[in-house]
């Protein structure tokens, strides 16, 4: 009887002790939950307000300028109330495309080399080296471009000015190279060893293994890497503004001065009065960049879900 | 649990130290005369930063921060309240072509800024006339051969709109003639970028205030008159502007002290002259 009583009596005591521990840790968990949720919400609210503000301010430009003129006119002359952003939109798209053409093959080759070909000691040097490249401030890239690359382009092509899409694309290539390479590197390294072994077991050469097995298997990751690189190229400002020439004209070749969305914004935003059509036009250009990067992020998400 | 404790201790430490820092700063500010924030003209920047350096020596408790982007940013930052003094190469309380007058600002003359047409040191051309400059900057004269140089196309480097150097150069050197907008033409944001752009291209032409002329750029004569402070003083060389400091209403406290230091004859006849500016008195 006593034993039974003890059996009955003991468990509640244990439970109550556990409950005490649970209660205090529950409060902590709850606090932590509220704190993290609050941070996430704060970020969400800030981001949403930024988008709302840029969008709202930007769209006001259409009170003064017709969308037709804004998107398709090549005349940007704020003092004559002409706000045609087509030069900058085309400039941004072609600069990004050119950067893609330069950067993607080199970065991919570098990534394949790092994972598949390079010996271990070289890998240990290459990866930190690429990380270091990311850390160099973009203004330094721009200055090097202005003082070394542009004169070089001038003497190599016989161009007069030398500033332009080519110089900007080369500078940008150097800047996005680490981004694309490191993410592709991770994607390629994540391809299961079994696939390589199976491929070699069937008698494939290293080249066949890389191009027929590893690259297709890693392709969602590589695509993500390229898009992330392009997103950086589209938004990059400081380096580009120093080598693009900042002239609102359609370039006839790759080394004639022109301008892109980001450089026009950075050059003019501090000089315009808030609330003017000029100011709104610049905000609209910023909104365009925001839309472009949002589309890129959506594409990445799509690729990721497909890959998984 | 341990981690939570550590995190919370760390947070507390951070909060306390931040609190102390701010508390200390505000205590300092209360005993000092205040702060001066100068924004605007890059043409005036060599002068303002030198002035700030000297002013801080005699007024160690006043915080002076100086930045330069373009002249129009000066009165605009003052109107918005992000700066206490706006440096501008023209009197922004009056309208100039392209820019409206700013209301509610007080303008103080601080210096005369001589502007020079600049080319690369390897360029043979030494002198250009008004009409030659008008031709070059409007894109009608496109080869150095046409103005006595070697056979090479001219690259025109301009400052972006909003620049006071551009406003003054267009009014004084080009007599109001408009600039080209396409072709062998590029725009730069600041005076420093102008010197880099012209200094790195043997066929480039541009303009900048005299304080920046050194290294691989040289100043051209204008209608046969050399770009020197002496020629500006004797009114032979007409390409100059007057630099202004603008404040919201009349300047008070530290800002008034800073402006009167810049206007003092000690500074006007000392550092200001060394930097190839001219005292504003008499202009």
PDB file of C-alpha atoms in Angstrom, chain A residues 24-25 27 31 53 73 90 95 97 103 110 116 120 137 141 152 170 191-192 211 237 239 245-246 297 308:
ATOM      1  CA  UNK A  24      11.165  29.223 -17.604  1.00  0.00           C
ATOM      2  CA  UNK A  25      12.556  27.879 -20.849  1.00  0.00           C
ATOM      3  CA  UNK A  27       9.311  32.063 -21.523  1.00  0.00           C
ATOM      4  CA  UNK A  31      10.901  35.875 -25.990  1.00  0.00           C
ATOM      5  CA  UNK A  53       8.255  55.070 -51.676  1.00  0.00           C
ATOM      6  CA  UNK A  73      12.656  58.606 -76.365  1.00  0.00           C
ATOM      7  CA  UNK A  90      19.324  50.216 -73.440  1.00  0.00           C
ATOM      8  CA  UNK A  95      26.156  46.536 -70.427  1.00  0.00           C
ATOM      9  CA  UNK A  97      24.573  41.446 -71.570  1.00  0.00           C
ATOM     10  CA  UNK A 103      32.131  36.917 -67.210  1.00  0.00           C
ATOM     11  CA  UNK A 110      37.518  28.960 -63.206  1.00  0.00           C
ATOM     12  CA  UNK A 116      37.722  19.245 -60.868  1.00  0.00           C
ATOM     13  CA  UNK A 120      44.308  20.633 -53.298  1.00  0.00           C
ATOM     14  CA  UNK A 137      35.718  48.504 -52.786  1.00  0.00           C
ATOM     15  CA  UNK A 141      37.969  49.091 -59.427  1.00  0.00           C
ATOM     16  CA  UNK A 152      44.872  50.997 -72.622  1.00  0.00           C
ATOM     17  CA  UNK A 170      35.607  44.661 -68.325  1.00  0.00           C
ATOM     18  CA  UNK A 191      27.430  17.063 -57.379  1.00  0.00           C
ATOM     19  CA  UNK A 192      27.527  13.588 -55.751  1.00  0.00           C
ATOM     20  CA  UNK A 211      30.458  18.415 -69.815  1.00  0.00           C
ATOM     21  CA  UNK A 237      27.374  52.227 -59.754  1.00  0.00           C
ATOM     22  CA  UNK A 239      32.956  51.673 -60.677  1.00  0.00           C
ATOM     23  CA  UNK A 245      31.719  58.541 -69.888  1.00  0.00           C
ATOM     24  CA  UNK A 246      28.356  59.794 -68.589  1.00  0.00           C
ATOM     25  CA  UNK A 297      15.207  36.924 -57.919  1.00  0.00           C
ATOM     26  CA  UNK A 308      14.812  20.500 -55.962  1.00  0.00           C
TER      27      UNK A 308
END
